Coordinates of C-alpha atoms in Angstrom, one line a residue:
M1 CA 129.2 66.0 119.5
V2 CA 129.2 65.4 115.7
G3 CA 132.1 63.2 114.6
S4 CA 134.5 64.3 111.9
L5 CA 133.5 61.2 109.8
D6 CA 129.8 61.2 110.5
G7 CA 128.0 59.8 107.4
K8 CA 131.4 58.8 105.8
V9 CA 132.5 55.3 104.8
I10 CA 136.2 54.7 105.3
V11 CA 138.5 51.8 104.2
V12 CA 141.6 51.3 106.3
T13 CA 144.1 48.7 104.9
G14 CA 146.4 46.8 107.3
A15 CA 144.0 47.7 110.1
G16 CA 144.2 44.5 112.1
R17 CA 147.3 45.7 114.1
G18 CA 149.5 48.7 114.9
I19 CA 148.8 52.0 113.3
G20 CA 146.0 50.8 111.0
R21 CA 144.2 49.4 114.0
E22 CA 144.3 52.7 115.9
I23 CA 143.1 54.6 112.8
A24 CA 140.2 52.2 112.3
I25 CA 139.1 52.5 115.9
L26 CA 139.3 56.2 115.9
A27 CA 137.5 56.5 112.6
G28 CA 134.7 54.5 114.2
K29 CA 134.6 56.8 117.2
E30 CA 134.4 59.7 114.8
G31 CA 131.3 58.4 113.3
G32 CA 132.7 56.6 110.2
R33 CA 131.5 53.3 108.9
V34 CA 134.7 51.4 108.7
V35 CA 136.0 48.6 106.5
V36 CA 138.8 46.9 108.5
N37 CA 141.0 45.3 105.9
D38 CA 143.8 43.0 107.0
L39 CA 145.3 39.9 105.4
G40 CA 146.5 38.9 108.8
G41 CA 150.0 37.9 107.6
D42 CA 153.2 38.1 109.5
A43 CA 155.7 41.0 109.3
E44 CA 157.2 39.7 106.1
G45 CA 153.9 39.0 104.4
G46 CA 153.5 35.3 105.0
G47 CA 150.3 33.6 106.3
K48 CA 146.7 34.7 106.5
D49 CA 144.4 35.2 109.5
L50 CA 141.1 37.2 109.6
G51 CA 141.2 37.2 113.4
P52 CA 143.0 40.6 113.9
A53 CA 140.6 42.4 111.6
A54 CA 137.5 40.8 113.2
E55 CA 138.8 41.8 116.6
V56 CA 139.0 45.4 115.6
V57 CA 135.5 45.2 114.2
E58 CA 134.2 44.0 117.5
I59 CA 136.0 46.9 119.3
I60 CA 134.3 49.4 117.0
K61 CA 130.9 47.8 117.4
K62 CA 131.1 47.6 121.1
A63 CA 131.8 51.4 121.1
G64 CA 128.6 52.0 119.2
G65 CA 130.2 52.2 115.7
D66 CA 129.6 50.2 112.5
A67 CA 132.3 48.1 110.8
I68 CA 133.0 45.0 108.8
A69 CA 136.2 42.9 108.3
N70 CA 137.9 42.1 105.0
G71 CA 140.8 39.8 104.6
D72 CA 141.8 40.4 101.0
S73 CA 145.3 41.2 99.9
V74 CA 146.0 44.7 98.7
A75 CA 148.9 43.3 96.6
D76 CA 146.6 41.8 94.0
P77 CA 144.5 44.0 91.8
K78 CA 141.5 41.8 91.8
S79 CA 141.6 41.5 95.6
A80 CA 141.9 45.3 95.9
D81 CA 138.9 45.7 93.6
N82 CA 137.0 43.3 95.8
I83 CA 137.8 45.3 98.9
I84 CA 136.2 48.4 97.4
A85 CA 133.3 46.4 95.9
Q86 CA 132.5 44.9 99.3
T87 CA 132.6 48.3 100.8
V88 CA 130.1 49.8 98.3
Q89 CA 127.9 46.7 98.5
K90 CA 127.7 46.9 102.3
F91 CA 127.5 50.7 102.8
G92 CA 126.4 52.0 99.5
R93 CA 129.5 54.3 98.9
I94 CA 133.1 54.9 99.9
D95 CA 134.4 58.3 101.0
C96 CA 137.9 57.8 102.4
L97 CA 140.7 55.4 101.7
V98 CA 143.7 55.0 104.1
N99 CA 146.5 53.0 102.4
N100 CA 148.4 51.7 105.5
A101 CA 149.0 48.0 104.7
G102 CA 152.7 47.0 104.6
I103 CA 155.4 44.5 105.3
L104 CA 159.2 44.7 105.9
R105 CA 162.0 42.6 104.6
D106 CA 165.1 44.5 105.7
R107 CA 168.3 43.4 104.1
I108 CA 171.6 45.2 103.4
F109 CA 171.5 46.0 99.7
H110 CA 174.1 43.6 98.4
K111 CA 172.3 40.8 100.2
M112 CA 168.7 41.8 99.2
S113 CA 167.1 39.2 96.9
V114 CA 164.9 40.0 93.9
D115 CA 162.0 38.5 95.8
D116 CA 162.6 40.7 98.9
F117 CA 162.6 43.8 96.7
E118 CA 159.7 42.9 94.5
T119 CA 157.4 41.7 97.3
V120 CA 157.8 44.9 99.4
I121 CA 157.2 47.0 96.3
K122 CA 154.2 44.9 95.5
V123 CA 152.5 45.4 98.9
H124 CA 153.4 49.0 99.6
L125 CA 153.6 50.8 96.2
M126 CA 151.5 48.5 93.9
G127 CA 149.0 47.9 96.7
S128 CA 148.5 51.6 97.2
F129 CA 148.0 52.0 93.5
Y130 CA 145.6 49.1 93.2
M131 CA 143.5 50.4 96.1
A132 CA 143.6 54.0 95.0
R133 CA 142.6 53.1 91.4
A134 CA 139.6 51.0 92.6
A135 CA 138.4 53.8 94.9
A136 CA 139.0 56.5 92.3
Q137 CA 136.3 55.2 90.0
H138 CA 133.7 55.8 92.8
F139 CA 135.2 59.1 93.9
R140 CA 135.0 60.4 90.3
E141 CA 131.3 59.5 90.0
Q142 CA 130.3 61.0 93.3
N143 CA 132.6 64.1 92.8
S144 CA 134.3 63.7 96.2
G145 CA 136.7 61.6 98.2
T146 CA 139.9 61.6 100.2
M147 CA 143.0 59.4 100.2
V148 CA 145.7 59.1 102.9
H149 CA 148.8 57.1 102.0
F150 CA 151.5 56.0 104.3
T151 CA 155.1 56.9 103.4
S152 CA 158.3 56.8 105.6
T153 CA 161.3 58.9 106.4
S154 CA 163.3 55.8 105.2
G155 CA 162.3 57.0 101.7
L156 CA 162.1 60.8 102.4
I157 CA 165.5 60.9 104.1
G158 CA 167.2 57.5 104.1
N159 CA 168.0 54.4 106.2
F160 CA 170.3 51.4 106.2
G161 CA 169.1 48.1 104.9
Q162 CA 165.8 49.3 103.5
A163 CA 166.3 49.8 99.8
N164 CA 163.1 48.0 99.0
Y165 CA 161.0 49.8 101.6
A166 CA 162.5 53.2 100.8
A167 CA 161.9 52.9 97.1
A168 CA 158.3 51.9 97.7
K169 CA 157.7 54.7 100.2
L170 CA 159.2 57.4 98.1
G171 CA 157.2 56.0 95.1
I172 CA 154.0 56.4 97.2
V173 CA 154.8 60.1 97.5
G174 CA 154.9 60.5 93.7
L175 CA 151.7 58.4 93.5
S176 CA 149.9 60.6 96.0
K177 CA 151.0 63.9 94.3
S178 CA 149.8 62.6 90.9
I179 CA 146.4 61.6 92.3
A180 CA 146.1 65.0 93.9
L181 CA 146.9 66.7 90.6
D182 CA 144.8 64.5 88.4
M183 CA 141.7 64.2 90.6
A184 CA 141.5 67.7 91.9
R185 CA 138.8 68.4 89.3
Y186 CA 136.6 65.8 91.0
N187 CA 137.1 67.3 94.5
V188 CA 139.4 64.4 95.5
R189 CA 142.2 65.0 97.9
S190 CA 145.3 62.9 98.4
N191 CA 148.0 63.3 101.1
C192 CA 150.8 61.3 102.8
V193 CA 151.6 60.6 106.4
S194 CA 155.1 59.5 107.5
P195 CA 154.7 57.9 111.0
F196 CA 157.0 57.4 113.9
A197 CA 155.5 54.7 116.0
W198 CA 156.3 51.4 117.6
S199 CA 154.7 48.4 115.8
R200 CA 155.5 44.8 115.1
L201 CA 157.1 46.0 111.8
I202 CA 159.5 48.4 113.6
G203 CA 160.2 45.4 115.9
T204 CA 162.0 43.7 113.0
I205 CA 164.6 46.5 112.7
P206 CA 168.1 45.1 113.4
T207 CA 169.6 46.2 116.7
Q208 CA 173.2 45.1 116.2
T209 CA 174.8 48.4 117.2
E210 CA 174.3 50.7 120.2
A211 CA 172.9 53.4 117.9
E212 CA 170.3 51.0 116.4
A213 CA 169.3 49.7 119.8
A214 CA 168.9 53.3 121.1
R215 CA 166.7 54.2 118.1
V216 CA 164.4 51.3 118.7
E217 CA 164.1 52.2 122.3
R218 CA 163.0 55.7 121.3
M219 CA 160.5 54.2 119.0
K220 CA 159.0 52.1 121.7
A221 CA 157.9 55.3 123.5
M222 CA 155.8 56.3 120.5
G223 CA 152.5 54.5 120.4
P224 CA 150.5 54.0 117.2
D225 CA 147.6 55.9 118.7
K226 CA 149.6 59.1 118.3
I227 CA 149.4 58.7 114.5
A228 CA 145.6 58.0 114.2
P229 CA 144.4 61.6 114.7
L230 CA 146.4 63.0 111.8
A231 CA 145.3 60.3 109.4
V232 CA 141.6 60.7 110.4
F233 CA 141.9 64.5 110.2
L234 CA 143.3 64.2 106.6
A235 CA 140.5 61.7 105.7
S236 CA 137.8 64.0 107.0
D237 CA 136.2 67.2 105.6
L238 CA 137.9 69.2 108.4
S239 CA 141.1 69.2 106.2
D240 CA 139.2 70.6 103.2
G241 CA 141.7 72.3 100.8
V242 CA 144.7 70.2 102.0
S243 CA 146.0 68.0 99.2
G244 CA 149.4 66.9 97.8
Q245 CA 151.1 67.3 101.1
I246 CA 153.4 65.2 103.2
F247 CA 153.1 65.2 107.0
A248 CA 155.1 63.4 109.6
A249 CA 153.8 62.5 113.1
R250 CA 156.1 61.8 116.0
M251 CA 154.6 61.5 119.5
N252 CA 152.9 64.9 120.0
E253 CA 154.8 66.5 117.1
V254 CA 153.5 67.0 113.6
F255 CA 155.7 68.1 110.8
L256 CA 155.1 69.4 107.3
M257 CA 157.8 67.7 105.2
G258 CA 159.6 69.3 102.3
Q259 CA 159.3 68.3 98.6
S260 CA 162.0 68.3 96.0
R261 CA 162.7 71.8 94.5
P262 CA 165.8 73.2 92.8
I263 CA 168.3 74.6 95.4
R264 CA 171.1 75.8 93.1
G265 CA 171.6 76.4 89.4
M266 CA 174.4 77.4 87.0
H267 CA 174.3 78.6 83.4
R268 CA 177.2 78.4 80.9
A269 CA 176.4 80.2 77.6
E270 CA 178.7 78.0 75.5
G271 CA 177.3 74.8 77.1
W272 CA 178.9 72.2 79.4
T273 CA 181.6 69.7 78.8
V274 CA 182.6 66.9 81.1
Q275 CA 185.7 68.9 82.0
S276 CA 184.0 72.2 82.7
M277 CA 181.5 70.4 85.0
A278 CA 184.4 69.1 87.0
K279 CA 186.1 72.5 87.1
E280 CA 183.2 74.8 87.6
L281 CA 179.9 73.0 88.4
L282 CA 181.2 70.7 91.1
P283 CA 183.0 73.3 93.2
A284 CA 180.0 75.7 93.0
M285 CA 177.4 73.1 94.0
K286 CA 179.3 70.8 96.4
S287 CA 178.6 72.9 99.5
S288 CA 174.8 72.4 98.8
F289 CA 175.0 68.6 98.4
Y290 CA 173.0 66.5 100.8
P291 CA 175.0 64.3 103.2
L292 CA 174.1 60.6 103.5
D293 CA 171.7 61.2 106.3
R294 CA 169.5 58.6 108.0
S295 CA 166.1 59.4 109.4
A296 CA 167.6 59.2 112.9
D297 CA 170.3 61.8 112.0
I298 CA 167.6 64.4 111.2
F299 CA 165.1 63.5 113.9
S300 CA 167.9 63.2 116.5
W301 CA 166.1 64.6 119.6
E302 CA 163.9 62.6 122.0
P303 CA 160.2 62.4 121.0
V304 CA 158.0 64.8 122.9

């Protein structure tokens, strides 16, 4: 059987563990030549270890695939450039980029340090930009390419204690959409995946209340292998024509997520004053306001 990534070269960041690991392994099974990138740091971004990436490479090779390990950090533009440069040097091209690398530094907002905020933004949002920008130069020249970026319902919907992570993940949605618009002329597609899966990052979520503990228990049932098929599908030519979209994957469920659009509007011929807004605008629109939902409030049923 011909694999969906036969003849393709795919870079997967954060591929030493968790979701990235499963994506890299599946990409290898689907015929892709895989660059397994992973700094090998801890859940908060400290340390460095090439071991996890090398282990994934061995798994891919033992299954008959082709892969190399890379331990550069996506959070540095020169290192990101080097990841792509090594890919092209080894395999002659790059066809797919999966921006999966990430860390968590969960803190309630008034206790979040500047370093906690900036470091998470640097890895998730800036790292996705650095990688996408480096790959885009090659995609433009070869007139083809796909990008899959990882977002989160923490940004799409909301969650406690994750202002840094939510800001980064919602920023990635804007980044992906802009890439899809700007690079459509070069046959480059860009989409987002919002995963529900147990990983070492999810394992850092506080469980101080019964509700939080129940949420984490639900997450434990959702393996990272459930996310990989969607990411590989979006990276492959089988998803031709799909670009600028946001998908969520939860066990055996796949969702197409909404994007911001106007839901109500009002016109006042003489213009608005502060007082008329309070008197007319607020009562008319208040019923359409979004509540302060968390991800678990919207995805409240057991994963199936």
